């Protein structure tokens, strides 16, 4: 690849990282933490309004993670395992296709 191609790739990556940084700064609420969403509160209020306060949850969680970090780790771990499976099967079928000569 020529120097110009590497320069274009470098500038594109730098611009993307700058865009992510700017978007991340705008998403914080000034205290350095992300602004919380209101989806849960909205859903609870809508359900309460429809059922006139008579709504009772069907079940309670068997186990709740002790902190948000543990919950994030478990979600990331699950995503990584899924990516490994998808990558393995994609590589397997690509290799199978190359061996068969098609």
Coordinates of N, CA and C in Angstrom, one line a residue:
X1 N 0.9 -1.2 0.0 CA 0.0 0.0 0.0 C 0.9 1.2 0.0
X2 N 0.5 2.2 -0.7 CA 1.3 3.5 -0.8 C 1.1 4.3 0.4
X3 N 2.1 5.3 0.6 CA 2.0 6.1 1.7 C 0.7 6.9 1.8
X4 N 0.2 7.3 0.7 CA -1.1 8.1 0.7 C -2.2 7.2 1.2
X5 N -2.2 5.9 0.9 CA -3.3 5.0 1.4 C -3.2 4.9 3.0
X6 N -2.0 4.8 3.5 CA -1.8 4.7 4.9 C -2.2 6.0 5.6
X7 N -1.9 7.1 4.9 CA -2.3 8.4 5.5 C -3.8 8.6 5.6
X8 N -4.5 8.2 4.5 CA -6.0 8.3 4.5 C -6.6 7.4 5.6
X9 N -6.0 6.2 5.8 CA -6.5 5.3 6.8 C -6.3 5.9 8.2
X10 N -5.1 6.5 8.4 CA -4.8 7.1 9.7 C -5.7 8.2 10.0
X11 N -5.9 9.1 9.0 CA -6.7 10.3 9.2 C -8.2 9.8 9.5
X12 N -8.6 8.8 8.8 CA -10.0 8.3 9.0 C -10.2 7.8 10.4
X13 N -9.2 7.0 10.9 CA -9.3 6.5 12.2 C -9.2 7.6 13.3
X14 N -8.3 8.6 13.0 CA -8.2 9.7 14.0 C -9.5 10.5 14.0
X15 N -10.2 10.7 12.9 CA -11.4 11.4 12.8 C -12.5 10.6 13.5
X16 N -12.6 9.3 13.4 CA -13.5 8.5 14.0 C -13.4 8.5 15.6
X17 N -12.1 8.4 16.0 CA -11.9 8.5 17.5 C -12.2 9.9 18.0
X18 N -12.0 10.9 17.3 CA -12.3 12.3 17.7 C -13.9 12.4 17.8
X19 N -14.6 11.8 16.8 CA -16.0 11.9 16.9 C -16.6 11.1 18.1
X20 N -16.0 10.0 18.4 CA -16.4 9.2 19.6 C -16.1 10.0 20.8
X21 N -15.0 10.6 20.9 CA -14.6 11.4 22.1 C -15.6 12.6 22.3
X22 N -15.9 13.3 21.2 CA -16.9 14.4 21.3 C -18.2 13.9 21.7
X23 N -18.7 12.8 21.1 CA -20.0 12.3 21.5 C -20.1 11.8 22.9
X24 N -19.0 11.3 23.4 CA -18.9 10.8 24.8 C -18.9 12.0 25.8
X25 N -18.3 13.1 25.4 CA -18.3 14.2 26.3 C -19.7 14.9 26.3
X26 N -20.4 14.8 25.2 CA -21.7 15.4 25.2 C -22.7 14.6 26.0
X27 N -22.4 13.3 26.1 CA -23.4 12.4 26.8 C -23.2 12.5 28.3
X28 N -22.2 13.1 28.8 CA -22.0 13.2 30.3 C -22.9 14.4 30.8
X29 N -23.2 14.3 32.0 CA -24.1 15.3 32.6 C -23.3 16.4 33.4
X30 N -22.0 16.5 33.1 CA -21.2 17.6 33.7 C -20.4 17.1 34.9
X31 N -20.9 16.0 35.6 CA -20.2 15.5 36.7 C -19.2 14.4 36.3
X32 N -19.0 14.2 35.1 CA -18.1 13.1 34.6 C -18.8 11.7 34.5
X33 N -20.1 11.7 34.8 CA -20.8 10.4 34.7 C -21.8 10.5 33.5
X34 N -22.2 9.4 33.0 CA -23.1 9.4 31.9 C -24.5 9.7 32.4
X35 N -25.2 10.5 31.6 CA -26.6 10.8 32.0 C -27.5 9.6 31.9
X36 N -28.2 9.4 33.0 CA -29.1 8.2 33.1 C -30.3 8.3 32.2
X37 N -30.7 7.1 31.7 CA -31.9 7.0 30.9 C -33.2 7.0 31.7
X38 N -34.2 7.3 31.1 CA -35.5 7.3 31.8 C -36.5 6.2 31.3
X39 N -35.9 5.2 30.6 CA -36.8 4.2 30.0 C -37.5 3.4 31.1
X40 N -36.8 3.0 32.2 CA -37.4 2.2 33.2 C -38.5 3.0 33.9
X41 N -38.2 4.2 34.2 CA -39.3 5.0 34.9 C -40.5 5.2 34.0
X42 N -40.2 5.5 32.7 CA -41.4 5.6 31.8 C -42.2 4.4 31.7
X43 N -41.6 3.2 31.6 CA -42.3 2.0 31.6 C -43.1 1.7 32.8
X44 N -42.5 1.9 34.0 CA -43.2 1.7 35.2 C -44.4 2.7 35.3
X45 N -44.2 3.9 34.9 CA -45.4 4.9 35.0 C -46.5 4.5 34.0
X46 N -46.1 4.0 32.8 CA -47.2 3.6 31.9 C -47.9 2.4 32.4
X47 N -47.2 1.4 32.9 CA -47.9 0.2 33.4 C -48.8 0.6 34.6
X48 N -48.3 1.5 35.5 CA -49.1 1.9 36.6 C -50.3 2.7 36.2
X49 N -50.2 3.5 35.1 CA -51.4 4.2 34.6 C -52.4 3.3 34.0
X50 N -52.0 2.3 33.3 CA -52.9 1.4 32.6 C -53.7 0.6 33.6
X51 N -53.0 0.1 34.6 CA -53.6 -0.9 35.5 C -54.1 -0.3 36.8
X52 N -54.1 1.1 36.8 CA -54.6 1.8 38.0 C -53.9 1.4 39.3
X53 N -52.6 1.1 39.2 CA -51.9 0.7 40.4 C -52.0 -0.7 40.8
X54 N -52.7 -1.5 40.1 CA -53.0 -2.9 40.5 C -51.9 -3.9 39.9
X55 N -51.0 -3.4 39.2 CA -50.0 -4.3 38.5 C -49.1 -4.9 39.6
X56 N -48.9 -6.2 39.5 CA -47.9 -6.9 40.3 C -46.9 -7.6 39.4
X57 N -45.6 -7.5 39.6 CA -44.7 -8.3 38.7 C -44.9 -9.8 38.7
X58 N -44.7 -10.4 37.6 CA -44.9 -11.9 37.5 C -43.9 -12.6 38.3
X59 N -42.7 -12.1 38.3 CA -41.6 -12.9 39.0 C -40.5 -11.9 39.4
X60 N -39.7 -12.3 40.3 CA -38.5 -11.5 40.7 C -37.3 -12.2 40.2
X61 N -36.2 -11.5 40.0 CA -35.0 -12.2 39.5 C -34.4 -13.1 40.6
X62 N -33.9 -14.3 40.1 CA -33.3 -15.3 41.0 C -32.0 -14.7 41.6
X63 N -31.3 -14.0 40.8 CA -30.0 -13.4 41.2 C -29.8 -12.1 40.5
X64 N -29.4 -11.1 41.3 CA -29.0 -9.8 40.7 C -27.5 -9.6 40.9
X65 N -26.8 -9.1 39.9 CA -25.4 -8.8 40.1 C -25.2 -7.8 41.2
X66 N -24.1 -8.0 41.9 CA -23.9 -7.1 43.0 C -23.6 -5.6 42.6
X67 N -23.1 -5.4 41.4 CA -22.8 -4.0 41.0 C -23.0 -3.9 39.5
X68 N -23.0 -2.7 39.0 CA -23.1 -2.5 37.5 C -21.9 -3.0 36.8
X69 N -20.7 -3.0 37.4 CA -19.5 -3.5 36.7 C -19.6 -5.0 36.5
X70 N -20.2 -5.7 37.4 CA -20.3 -7.2 37.3 C -21.3 -7.4 36.2
X71 N -22.4 -6.7 36.1 CA -23.4 -6.9 35.1 C -22.8 -6.6 33.7
X72 N -22.0 -5.5 33.6 CA -21.4 -5.2 32.4 C -20.4 -6.3 31.9
X73 N -19.6 -6.8 32.9 CA -18.7 -7.9 32.6 C -19.4 -9.1 32.1
X74 N -20.5 -9.5 32.7 CA -21.3 -10.7 32.3 C -21.9 -10.5 30.9
X75 N -22.4 -9.3 30.6 CA -22.9 -9.0 29.3 C -21.8 -9.1 28.2
X76 N -20.6 -8.5 28.5 CA -19.5 -8.5 27.6 C -19.0 -9.9 27.4
X77 N -18.9 -10.7 28.5 CA -18.5 -12.1 28.4 C -19.4 -12.9 27.5
X78 N -20.7 -12.7 27.6 CA -21.7 -13.4 26.8 C -21.5 -13.0 25.3
X79 N -21.3 -11.7 25.1 CA -21.1 -11.2 23.7 C -19.8 -11.8 23.1
X80 N -18.7 -11.9 23.9 CA -17.5 -12.5 23.4 C -17.7 -14.0 23.1
X81 N -18.4 -14.7 23.9 CA -18.6 -16.1 23.6 C -19.4 -16.2 22.3
X82 N -20.4 -15.4 22.1 CA -21.2 -15.4 20.9 C -20.3 -15.1 19.7
X83 N -19.4 -14.1 19.8 CA -18.6 -13.7 18.7 C -17.6 -14.9 18.4
X84 N -17.2 -15.6 19.4 CA -16.3 -16.7 19.1 C -17.0 -17.8 18.3
X85 N -18.2 -18.1 18.7 CA -19.0 -19.1 17.9 C -19.3 -18.6 16.5
X86 N -19.7 -17.4 16.3 CA -19.9 -16.9 14.9 C -18.6 -16.9 14.1
X87 N -17.5 -16.4 14.7 CA -16.3 -16.4 14.0 C -15.8 -17.8 13.6
X88 N -16.0 -18.8 14.6 CA -15.5 -20.1 14.3 C -16.3 -20.7 13.1
X89 N -17.6 -20.6 13.1 CA -18.4 -21.2 12.1 C -18.2 -20.4 10.7
X90 N -18.0 -19.1 10.8 CA -17.7 -18.4 9.5 C -16.4 -18.9 8.9
X91 N -15.4 -19.1 9.8 CA -14.1 -19.6 9.3 C -14.2 -21.0 8.9
X92 N -14.9 -21.8 9.6 CA -15.1 -23.2 9.2 C -15.7 -23.4 7.8
X93 N -16.8 -22.6 7.6 CA -17.4 -22.7 6.3 C -16.6 -22.1 5.2
X94 N -15.8 -21.1 5.5 CA -14.9 -20.5 4.5 C -13.8 -21.4 4.1
X95 N -13.2 -22.1 5.1 CA -12.2 -23.1 4.9 C -12.7 -24.3 4.1
X96 N -13.9 -24.7 4.5 CA -14.6 -25.8 3.8 C -14.8 -25.5 2.3
X97 N -15.2 -24.3 2.1 CA -15.4 -23.8 0.7 C -14.1 -23.8 -0.1
X98 N -13.0 -23.3 0.5 CA -11.7 -23.2 -0.1 C -11.2 -24.6 -0.4
X99 N -11.4 -25.6 0.5 CA -10.9 -26.9 0.3 C -11.6 -27.6 -0.9
X100 N -12.9 -27.4 -0.9 CA -13.7 -28.0 -2.0 C -13.4 -27.4 -3.4
X101 N -12.8 -26.2 -3.4 CA -12.5 -25.6 -4.7 C -13.6 -24.8 -5.3
X102 N -14.6 -24.5 -4.6 CA -15.7 -23.7 -5.2 C -15.4 -22.2 -5.0

